[in-house]
mmCIF file of C-alpha atoms in Angstrom:
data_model
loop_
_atom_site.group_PDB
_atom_site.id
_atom_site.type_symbol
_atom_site.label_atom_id
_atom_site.label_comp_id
_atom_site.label_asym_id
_atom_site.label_seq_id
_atom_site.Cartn_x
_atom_site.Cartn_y
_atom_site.Cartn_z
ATOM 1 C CA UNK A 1 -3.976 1.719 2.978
ATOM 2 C CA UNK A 2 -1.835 0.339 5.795
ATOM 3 C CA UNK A 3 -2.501 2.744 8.509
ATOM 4 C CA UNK A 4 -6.227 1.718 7.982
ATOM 5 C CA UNK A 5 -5.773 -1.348 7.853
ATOM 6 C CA UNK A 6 -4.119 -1.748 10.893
ATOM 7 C CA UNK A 7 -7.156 -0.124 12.194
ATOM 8 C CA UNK A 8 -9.704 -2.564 11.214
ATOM 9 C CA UNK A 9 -7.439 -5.378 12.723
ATOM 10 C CA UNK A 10 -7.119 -3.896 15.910
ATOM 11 C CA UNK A 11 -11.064 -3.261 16.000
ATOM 12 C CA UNK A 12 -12.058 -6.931 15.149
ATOM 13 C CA UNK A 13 -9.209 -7.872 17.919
ATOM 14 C CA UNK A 14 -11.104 -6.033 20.059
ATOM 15 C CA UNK A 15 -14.735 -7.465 19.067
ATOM 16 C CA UNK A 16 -13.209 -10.989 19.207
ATOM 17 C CA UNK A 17 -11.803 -10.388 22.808
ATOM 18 C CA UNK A 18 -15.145 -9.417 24.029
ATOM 19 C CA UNK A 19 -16.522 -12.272 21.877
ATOM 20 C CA UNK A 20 -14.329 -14.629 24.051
ATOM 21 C CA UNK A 21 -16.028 -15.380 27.277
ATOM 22 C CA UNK A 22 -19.307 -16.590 26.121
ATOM 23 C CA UNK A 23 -17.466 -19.876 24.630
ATOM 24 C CA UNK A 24 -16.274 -22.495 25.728
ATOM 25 C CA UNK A 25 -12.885 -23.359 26.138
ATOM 26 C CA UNK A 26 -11.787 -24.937 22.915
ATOM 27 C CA UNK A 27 -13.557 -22.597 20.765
ATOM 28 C CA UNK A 28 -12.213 -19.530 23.315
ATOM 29 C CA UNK A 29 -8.625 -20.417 22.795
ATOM 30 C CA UNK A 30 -9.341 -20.563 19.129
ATOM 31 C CA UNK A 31 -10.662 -17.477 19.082
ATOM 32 C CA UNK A 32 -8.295 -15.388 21.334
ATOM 33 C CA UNK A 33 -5.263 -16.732 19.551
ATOM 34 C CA UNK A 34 -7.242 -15.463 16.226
ATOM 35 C CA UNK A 35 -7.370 -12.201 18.167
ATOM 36 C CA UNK A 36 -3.693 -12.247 18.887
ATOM 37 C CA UNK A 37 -2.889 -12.867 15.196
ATOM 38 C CA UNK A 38 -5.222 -9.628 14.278
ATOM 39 C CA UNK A 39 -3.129 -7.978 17.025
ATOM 40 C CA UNK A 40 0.178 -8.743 15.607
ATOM 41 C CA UNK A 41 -0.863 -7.459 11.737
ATOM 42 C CA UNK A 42 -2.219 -4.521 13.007
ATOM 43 C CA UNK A 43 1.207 -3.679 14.862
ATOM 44 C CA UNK A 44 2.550 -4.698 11.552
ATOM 45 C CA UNK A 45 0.480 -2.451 9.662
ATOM 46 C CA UNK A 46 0.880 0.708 11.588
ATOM 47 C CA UNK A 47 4.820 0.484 11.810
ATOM 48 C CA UNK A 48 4.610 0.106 8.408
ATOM 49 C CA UNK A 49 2.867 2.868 7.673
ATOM 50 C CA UNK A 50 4.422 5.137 10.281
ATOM 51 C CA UNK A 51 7.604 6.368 8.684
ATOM 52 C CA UNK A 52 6.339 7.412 5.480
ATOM 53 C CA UNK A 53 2.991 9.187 7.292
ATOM 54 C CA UNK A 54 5.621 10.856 10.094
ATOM 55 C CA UNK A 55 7.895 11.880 7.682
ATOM 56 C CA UNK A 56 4.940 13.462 5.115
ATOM 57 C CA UNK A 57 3.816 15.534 8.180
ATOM 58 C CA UNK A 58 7.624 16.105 9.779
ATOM 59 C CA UNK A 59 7.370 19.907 8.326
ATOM 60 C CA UNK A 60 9.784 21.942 10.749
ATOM 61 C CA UNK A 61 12.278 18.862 10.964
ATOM 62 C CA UNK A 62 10.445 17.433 13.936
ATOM 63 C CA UNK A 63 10.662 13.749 13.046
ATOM 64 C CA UNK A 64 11.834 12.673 16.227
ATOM 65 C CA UNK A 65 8.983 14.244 18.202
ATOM 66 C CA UNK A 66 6.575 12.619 15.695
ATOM 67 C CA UNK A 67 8.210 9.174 16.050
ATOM 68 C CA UNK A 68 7.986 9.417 19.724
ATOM 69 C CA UNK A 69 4.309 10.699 20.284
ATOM 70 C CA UNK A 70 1.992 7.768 20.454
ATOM 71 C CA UNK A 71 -0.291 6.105 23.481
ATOM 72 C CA UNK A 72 -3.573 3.986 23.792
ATOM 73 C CA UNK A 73 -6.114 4.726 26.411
ATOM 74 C CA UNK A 74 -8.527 2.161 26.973
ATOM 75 C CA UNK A 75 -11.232 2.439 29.292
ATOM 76 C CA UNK A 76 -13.241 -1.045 30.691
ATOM 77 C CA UNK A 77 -17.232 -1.175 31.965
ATOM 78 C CA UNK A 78 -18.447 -3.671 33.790
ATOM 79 C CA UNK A 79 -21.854 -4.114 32.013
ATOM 80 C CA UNK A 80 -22.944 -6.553 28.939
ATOM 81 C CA UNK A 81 -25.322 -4.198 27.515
ATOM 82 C CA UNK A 82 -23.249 -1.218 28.036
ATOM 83 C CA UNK A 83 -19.986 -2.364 27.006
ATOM 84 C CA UNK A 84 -21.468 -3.665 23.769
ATOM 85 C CA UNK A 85 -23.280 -0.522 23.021
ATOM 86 C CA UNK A 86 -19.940 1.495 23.602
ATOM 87 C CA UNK A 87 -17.895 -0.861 21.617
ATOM 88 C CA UNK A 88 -19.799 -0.856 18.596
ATOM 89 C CA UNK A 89 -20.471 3.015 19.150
ATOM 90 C CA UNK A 90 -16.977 3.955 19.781
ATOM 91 C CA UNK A 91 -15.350 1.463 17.306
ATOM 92 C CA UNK A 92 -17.927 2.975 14.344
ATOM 93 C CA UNK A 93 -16.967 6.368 15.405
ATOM 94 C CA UNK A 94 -12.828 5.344 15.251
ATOM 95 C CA UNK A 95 -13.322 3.927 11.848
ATOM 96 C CA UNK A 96 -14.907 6.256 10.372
ATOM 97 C CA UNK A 97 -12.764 8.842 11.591
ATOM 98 C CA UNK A 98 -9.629 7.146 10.403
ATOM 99 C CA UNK A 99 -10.751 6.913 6.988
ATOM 100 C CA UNK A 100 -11.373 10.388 6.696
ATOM 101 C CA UNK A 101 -8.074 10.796 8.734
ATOM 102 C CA UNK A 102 -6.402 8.647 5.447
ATOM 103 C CA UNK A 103 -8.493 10.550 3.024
ATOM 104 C CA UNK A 104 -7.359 13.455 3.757
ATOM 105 C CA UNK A 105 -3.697 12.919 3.206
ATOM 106 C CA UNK A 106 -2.344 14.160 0.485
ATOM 107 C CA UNK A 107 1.225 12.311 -0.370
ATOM 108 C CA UNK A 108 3.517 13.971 -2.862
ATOM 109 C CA UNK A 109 5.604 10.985 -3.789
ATOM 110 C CA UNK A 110 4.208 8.373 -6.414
ATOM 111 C CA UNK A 111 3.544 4.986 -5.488
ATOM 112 C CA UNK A 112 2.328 2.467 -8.520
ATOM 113 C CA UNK A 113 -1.729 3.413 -7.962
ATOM 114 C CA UNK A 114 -1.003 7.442 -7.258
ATOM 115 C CA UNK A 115 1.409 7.264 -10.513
ATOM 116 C CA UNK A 116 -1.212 5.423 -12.888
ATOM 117 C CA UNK A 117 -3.616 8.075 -12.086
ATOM 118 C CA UNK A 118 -1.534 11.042 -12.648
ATOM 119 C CA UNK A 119 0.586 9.385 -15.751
ATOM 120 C CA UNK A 120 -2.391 8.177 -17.374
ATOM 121 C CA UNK A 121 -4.306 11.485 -16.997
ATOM 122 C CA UNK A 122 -1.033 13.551 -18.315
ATOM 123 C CA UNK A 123 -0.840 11.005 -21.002
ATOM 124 C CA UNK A 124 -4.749 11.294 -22.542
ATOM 125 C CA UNK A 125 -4.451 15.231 -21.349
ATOM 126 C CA UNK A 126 -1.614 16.877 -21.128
ATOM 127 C CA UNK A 127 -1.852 17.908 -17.908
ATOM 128 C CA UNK A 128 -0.762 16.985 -13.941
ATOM 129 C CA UNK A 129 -2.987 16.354 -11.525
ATOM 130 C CA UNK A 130 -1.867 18.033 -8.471
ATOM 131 C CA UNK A 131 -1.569 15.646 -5.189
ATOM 132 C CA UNK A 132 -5.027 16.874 -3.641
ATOM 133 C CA UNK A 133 -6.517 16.171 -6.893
ATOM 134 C CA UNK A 134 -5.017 12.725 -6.667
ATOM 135 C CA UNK A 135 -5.774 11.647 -3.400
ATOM 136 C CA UNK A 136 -9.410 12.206 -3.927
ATOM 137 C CA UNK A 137 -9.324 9.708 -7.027
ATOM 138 C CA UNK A 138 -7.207 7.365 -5.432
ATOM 139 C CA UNK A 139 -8.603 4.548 -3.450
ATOM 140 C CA UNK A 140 -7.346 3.084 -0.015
ATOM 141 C CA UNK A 141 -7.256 -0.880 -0.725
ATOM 142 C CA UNK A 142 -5.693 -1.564 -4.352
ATOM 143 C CA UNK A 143 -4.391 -4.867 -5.777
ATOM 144 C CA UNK A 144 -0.571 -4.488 -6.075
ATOM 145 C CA UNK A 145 0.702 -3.302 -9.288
ATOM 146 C CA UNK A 146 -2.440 -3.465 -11.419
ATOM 147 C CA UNK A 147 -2.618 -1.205 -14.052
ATOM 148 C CA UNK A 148 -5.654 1.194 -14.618
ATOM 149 C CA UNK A 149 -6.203 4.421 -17.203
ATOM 150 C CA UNK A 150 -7.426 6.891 -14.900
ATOM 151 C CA UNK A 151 -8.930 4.532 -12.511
ATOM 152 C CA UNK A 152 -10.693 2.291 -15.215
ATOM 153 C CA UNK A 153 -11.133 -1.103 -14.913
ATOM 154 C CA UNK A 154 -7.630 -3.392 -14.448
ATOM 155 C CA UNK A 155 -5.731 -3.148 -17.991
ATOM 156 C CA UNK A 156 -3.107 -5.806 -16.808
ATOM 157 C CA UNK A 157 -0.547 -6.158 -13.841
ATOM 158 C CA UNK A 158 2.861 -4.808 -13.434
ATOM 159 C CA UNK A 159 5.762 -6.096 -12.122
ATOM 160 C CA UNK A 160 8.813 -3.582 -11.832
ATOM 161 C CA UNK A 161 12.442 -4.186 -10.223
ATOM 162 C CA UNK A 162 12.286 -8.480 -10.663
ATOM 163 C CA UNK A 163 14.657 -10.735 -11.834
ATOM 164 C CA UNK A 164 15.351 -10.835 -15.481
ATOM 165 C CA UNK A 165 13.910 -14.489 -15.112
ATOM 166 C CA UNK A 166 10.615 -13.371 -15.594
ATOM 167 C CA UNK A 167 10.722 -11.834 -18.488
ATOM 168 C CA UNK A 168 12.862 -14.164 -19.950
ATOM 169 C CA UNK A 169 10.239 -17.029 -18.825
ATOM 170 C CA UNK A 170 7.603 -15.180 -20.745
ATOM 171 C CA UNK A 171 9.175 -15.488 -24.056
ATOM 172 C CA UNK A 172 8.902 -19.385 -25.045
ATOM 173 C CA UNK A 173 8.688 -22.328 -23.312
ATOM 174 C CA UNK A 174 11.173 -23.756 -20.824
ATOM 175 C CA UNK A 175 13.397 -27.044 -21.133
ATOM 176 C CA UNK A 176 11.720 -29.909 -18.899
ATOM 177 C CA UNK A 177 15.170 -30.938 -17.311
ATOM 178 C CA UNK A 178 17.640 -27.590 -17.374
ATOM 179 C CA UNK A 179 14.583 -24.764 -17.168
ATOM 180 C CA UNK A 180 16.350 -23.140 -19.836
ATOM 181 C CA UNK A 181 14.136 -20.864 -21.826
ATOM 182 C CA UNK A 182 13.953 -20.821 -25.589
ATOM 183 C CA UNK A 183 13.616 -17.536 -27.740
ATOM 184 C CA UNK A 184 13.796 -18.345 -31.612
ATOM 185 C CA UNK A 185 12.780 -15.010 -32.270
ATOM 186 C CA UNK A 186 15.401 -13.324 -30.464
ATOM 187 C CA UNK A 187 13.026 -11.073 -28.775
ATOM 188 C CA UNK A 188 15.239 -10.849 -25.672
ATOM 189 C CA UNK A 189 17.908 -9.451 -27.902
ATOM 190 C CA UNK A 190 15.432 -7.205 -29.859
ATOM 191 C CA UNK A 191 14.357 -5.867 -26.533
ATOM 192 C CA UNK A 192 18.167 -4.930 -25.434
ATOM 193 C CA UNK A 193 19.048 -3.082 -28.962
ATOM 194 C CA UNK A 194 15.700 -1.001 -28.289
ATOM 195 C CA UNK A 195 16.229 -0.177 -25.012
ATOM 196 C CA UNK A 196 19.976 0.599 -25.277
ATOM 197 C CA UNK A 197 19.692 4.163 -24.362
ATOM 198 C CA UNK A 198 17.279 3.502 -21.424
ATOM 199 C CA UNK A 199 18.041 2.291 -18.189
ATOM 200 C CA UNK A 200 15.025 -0.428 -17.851
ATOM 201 C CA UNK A 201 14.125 -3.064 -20.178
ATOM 202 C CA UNK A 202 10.269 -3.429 -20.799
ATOM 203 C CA UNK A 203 8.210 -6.819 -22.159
ATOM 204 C CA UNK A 204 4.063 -7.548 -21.912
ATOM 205 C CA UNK A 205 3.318 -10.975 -21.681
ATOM 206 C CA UNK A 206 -0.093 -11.777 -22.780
ATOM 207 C CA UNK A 207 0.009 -15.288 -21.153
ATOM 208 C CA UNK A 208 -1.065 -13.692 -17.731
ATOM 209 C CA UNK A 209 -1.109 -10.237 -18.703
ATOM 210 C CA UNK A 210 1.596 -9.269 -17.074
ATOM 211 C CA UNK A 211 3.866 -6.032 -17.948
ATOM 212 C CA UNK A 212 7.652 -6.827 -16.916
ATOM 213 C CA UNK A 213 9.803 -3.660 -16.392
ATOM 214 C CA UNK A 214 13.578 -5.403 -15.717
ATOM 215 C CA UNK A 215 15.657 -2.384 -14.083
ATOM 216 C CA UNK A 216 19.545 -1.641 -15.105
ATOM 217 C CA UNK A 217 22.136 -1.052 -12.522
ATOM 218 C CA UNK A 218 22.233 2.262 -11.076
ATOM 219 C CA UNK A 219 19.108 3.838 -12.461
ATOM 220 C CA UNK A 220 17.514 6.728 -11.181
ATOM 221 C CA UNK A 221 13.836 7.487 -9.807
ATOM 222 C CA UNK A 222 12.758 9.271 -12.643
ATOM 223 C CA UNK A 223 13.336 6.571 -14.976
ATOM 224 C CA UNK A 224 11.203 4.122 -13.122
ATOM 225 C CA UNK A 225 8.539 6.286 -13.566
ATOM 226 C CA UNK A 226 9.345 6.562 -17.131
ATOM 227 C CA UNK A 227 8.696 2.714 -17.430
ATOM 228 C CA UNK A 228 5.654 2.787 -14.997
ATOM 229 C CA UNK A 229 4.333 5.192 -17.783
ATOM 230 C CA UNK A 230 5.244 3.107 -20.553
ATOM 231 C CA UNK A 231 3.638 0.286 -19.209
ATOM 232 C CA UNK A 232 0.548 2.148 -18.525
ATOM 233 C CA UNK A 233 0.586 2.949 -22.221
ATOM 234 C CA UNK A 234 1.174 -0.400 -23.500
ATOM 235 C CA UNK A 235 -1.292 -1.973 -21.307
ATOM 236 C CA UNK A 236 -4.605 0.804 -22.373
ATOM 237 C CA UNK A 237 -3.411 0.118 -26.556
ATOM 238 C CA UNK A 238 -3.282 -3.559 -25.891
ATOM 239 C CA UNK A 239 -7.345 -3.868 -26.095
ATOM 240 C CA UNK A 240 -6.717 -2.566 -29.897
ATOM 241 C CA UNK A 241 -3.826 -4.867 -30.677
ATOM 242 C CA UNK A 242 -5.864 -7.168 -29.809
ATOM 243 C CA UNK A 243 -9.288 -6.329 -31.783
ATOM 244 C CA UNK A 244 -6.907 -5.663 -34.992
ATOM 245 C CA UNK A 245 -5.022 -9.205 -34.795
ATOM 246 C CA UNK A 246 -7.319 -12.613 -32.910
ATOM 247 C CA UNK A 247 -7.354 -12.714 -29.211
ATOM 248 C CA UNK A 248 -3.924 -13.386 -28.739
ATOM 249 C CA UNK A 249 -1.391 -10.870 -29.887
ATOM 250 C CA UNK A 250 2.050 -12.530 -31.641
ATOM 251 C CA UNK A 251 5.578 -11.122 -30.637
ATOM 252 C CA UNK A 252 5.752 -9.309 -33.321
ATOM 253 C CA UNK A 253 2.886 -7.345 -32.632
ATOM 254 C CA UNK A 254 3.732 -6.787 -28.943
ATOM 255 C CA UNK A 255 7.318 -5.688 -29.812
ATOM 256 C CA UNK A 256 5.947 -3.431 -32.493
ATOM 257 C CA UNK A 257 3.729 -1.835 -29.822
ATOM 258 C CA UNK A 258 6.516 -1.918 -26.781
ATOM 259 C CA UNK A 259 8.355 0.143 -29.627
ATOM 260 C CA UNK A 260 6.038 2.466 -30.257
ATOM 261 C CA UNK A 261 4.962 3.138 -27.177
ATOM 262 C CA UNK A 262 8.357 3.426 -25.962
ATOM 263 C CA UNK A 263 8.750 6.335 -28.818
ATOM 264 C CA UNK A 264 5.683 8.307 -27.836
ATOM 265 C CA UNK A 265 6.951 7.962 -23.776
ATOM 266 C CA UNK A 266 9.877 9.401 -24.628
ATOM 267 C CA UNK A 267 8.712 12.353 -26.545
ATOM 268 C CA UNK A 268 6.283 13.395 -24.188
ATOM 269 C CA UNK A 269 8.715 12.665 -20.492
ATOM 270 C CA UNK A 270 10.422 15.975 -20.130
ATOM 271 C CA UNK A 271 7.156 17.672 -20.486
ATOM 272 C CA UNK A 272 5.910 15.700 -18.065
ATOM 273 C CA UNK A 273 8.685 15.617 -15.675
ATOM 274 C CA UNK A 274 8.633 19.239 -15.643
ATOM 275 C CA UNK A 275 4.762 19.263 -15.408
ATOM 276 C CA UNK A 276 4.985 16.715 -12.303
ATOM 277 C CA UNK A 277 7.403 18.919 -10.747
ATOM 278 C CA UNK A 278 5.496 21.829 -10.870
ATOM 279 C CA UNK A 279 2.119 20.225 -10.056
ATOM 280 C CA UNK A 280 3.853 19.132 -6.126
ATOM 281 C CA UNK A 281 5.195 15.783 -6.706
ATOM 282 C CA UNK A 282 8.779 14.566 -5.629
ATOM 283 C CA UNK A 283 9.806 12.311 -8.688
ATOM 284 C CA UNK A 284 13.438 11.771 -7.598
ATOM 285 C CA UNK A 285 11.699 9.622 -4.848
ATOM 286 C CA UNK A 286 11.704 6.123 -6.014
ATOM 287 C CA UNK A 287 8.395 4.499 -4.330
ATOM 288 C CA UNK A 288 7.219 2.157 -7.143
ATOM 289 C CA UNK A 289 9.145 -0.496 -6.016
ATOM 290 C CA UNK A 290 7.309 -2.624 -2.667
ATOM 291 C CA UNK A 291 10.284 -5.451 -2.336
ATOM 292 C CA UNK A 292 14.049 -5.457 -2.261
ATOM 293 C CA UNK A 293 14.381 -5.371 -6.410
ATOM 294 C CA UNK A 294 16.892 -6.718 -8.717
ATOM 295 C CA UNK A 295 19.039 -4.797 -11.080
ATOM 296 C CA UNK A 296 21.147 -6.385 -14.318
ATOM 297 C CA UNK A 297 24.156 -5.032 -16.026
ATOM 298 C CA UNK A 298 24.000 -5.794 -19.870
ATOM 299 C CA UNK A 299 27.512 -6.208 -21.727
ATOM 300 C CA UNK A 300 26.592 -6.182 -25.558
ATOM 301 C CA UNK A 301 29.383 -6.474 -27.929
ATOM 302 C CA UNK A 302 30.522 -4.015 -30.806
ATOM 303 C CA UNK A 303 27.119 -2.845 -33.074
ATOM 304 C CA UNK A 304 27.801 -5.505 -35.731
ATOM 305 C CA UNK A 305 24.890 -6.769 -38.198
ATOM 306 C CA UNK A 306 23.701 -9.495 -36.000
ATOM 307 C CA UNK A 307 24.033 -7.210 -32.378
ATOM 308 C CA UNK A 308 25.066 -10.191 -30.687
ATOM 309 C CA UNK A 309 24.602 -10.229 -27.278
ATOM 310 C CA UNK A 310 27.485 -10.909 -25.027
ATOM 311 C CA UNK A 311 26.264 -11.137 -21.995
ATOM 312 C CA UNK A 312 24.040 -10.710 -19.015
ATOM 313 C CA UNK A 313 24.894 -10.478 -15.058
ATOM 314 C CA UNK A 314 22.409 -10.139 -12.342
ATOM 315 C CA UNK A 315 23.245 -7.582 -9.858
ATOM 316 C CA UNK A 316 21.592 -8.157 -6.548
ATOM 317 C CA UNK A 317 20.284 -4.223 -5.408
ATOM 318 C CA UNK A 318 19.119 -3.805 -1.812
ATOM 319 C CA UNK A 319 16.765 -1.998 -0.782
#
């Protein structure tokens, strides 16, 4: 997505440079400092997207030499006519060869869109889509962290490795003066006692349907898939909740479905790690994550009647 797009804001730099000298002044400073913003995202953009293309084609351990190959050639003609014809030719020509330059890599990690796809296929089918499969389902420009069941329409939006705020924020309303949250139903605590044994916590907020996956300290790559997978599951049963209960589904009703679906993820995951393994894909490379994410350490006391919950400390995790 980012190696593309770096290429589409170097071409319009380049139309809006040759744009330049038939206006005037004011307009013509406007217009080449535009062209100098385009510049800078497309440098952006393609060091982005550099180390993770380099290091997908860096077969024989020849990283370095990748890294370090890399040169622009531009040619100049003096002519209106024919330096518009060539620009437009040649710049059609480089686009169109770039996207079937980004089509046809096929990445064996699992970003949020390559994961939905293959999660939500192994989920309906029982199967892994290998990464050539994916990459010709996939699509180059995605919103960030939507969710969609084998490329469907948006279910919802994800957010993983956040602050506990969020989630917390999702559960009632906050205090005008302190911003403290309230949660009579003790769904925060519900949600620790569930997800004891697992090393995210997991909440769908149907305010802004948004699914909140809250990571624990230390937890490995395969278990943020596990939660990208849950999610995905909660989110494509949520359009049934919802038909069975009113348009708005109650606490309850979500935590009875963050349950269940929690129960049928976890039957299914070593099955599908296994399967994911075998169909190409590096798992124990964490790549859902876009930001510099947050982890929490939960301290609950002794399993007592009420499961009291003792505390909570934010651990700040770089990336």
């Amino acid at each position: 997505m980012y190696r593309l797009a770096a290429d589409v804001f170097n071409d319009a730099a380049m139309v809006l440079d040759c744009l330049s000298p038939a206006l005037p002044k004011g307009p013509r400073v406007l217009l080449l400092s535009f062209s100098s913003v385009l510049s800078a995202l497309c440098g952006i953009a393609a060091e982005s997207s550099k180390a993770s293309l380099s290091a997908h084609f860096a077969k024989r351990g020849n990283l370095g030499e990748l890294n370090a190959v890399g040169s622009v050639v531009v040619s100049r003609v003096s002519s209106p006519i024919a330096t518009w014809s060539l620009l437009i030719l040649l710049l059609s020509i480089h686009l169109a060869m770039n996207h079937a330059a980004v089509r046809a890599v096929n990445m064996h990690t699992l970003n949020r869109q390559r994961a939905g796809i293959v999660l939500s296929t192994f989920l309906d089918h029982g199967t892994a889509l290998t990464p050539l499969e994916v990459s010709q389902r996939e699509r180059i420009f995605e919103w960030d962290g939507v969710l969609r069941w084998k490329g469907s329409s948006p279910l919802a939006k994800a957010k993983i490795g956040g602050p506990l705020q969020g989630l917390v924020s999702s559960l009632g309303p906050s205090h005008p003066v302190t911003g403290a949250t309230s949660d009579p139903d003790s769904v925060l605590v519900k949600l620790v006692e569930l997800f004891s044994l697992e090393d995210y916590l997991l909440w769908y907020s149907s305010s802004n349907r948004v699914v909140y996956i809250v990571l624990k300290e230390s937890v490995p790559a395969q278990s943020q898939l596990k939660a990208w997978a849950q999610g995905l599951m909660l989110a494509h049963r949520l359009p049934t909740l919802k038909l069975a209960i009113g348009a708005t589904a109650g606490k309850d009703e979500i935590l009875e479905l963050v349950q269940q679906s929690l129960s049928d993820v976890s039957k299914c995951w070593d099955t599908c790690s296994e399967q994911l393994k075998a169909a190409g894909w590096d798992i124990d490379v964490a790549s859902l994550e876009t930001a510099s994410g947050t982890r929490i350490r939960l301290d609950v006391q002794s399993r007592n009647p009420s499961r009291r919950l003792e505390g909570i400390d934010h651990v700040e995790q770089a990336s």
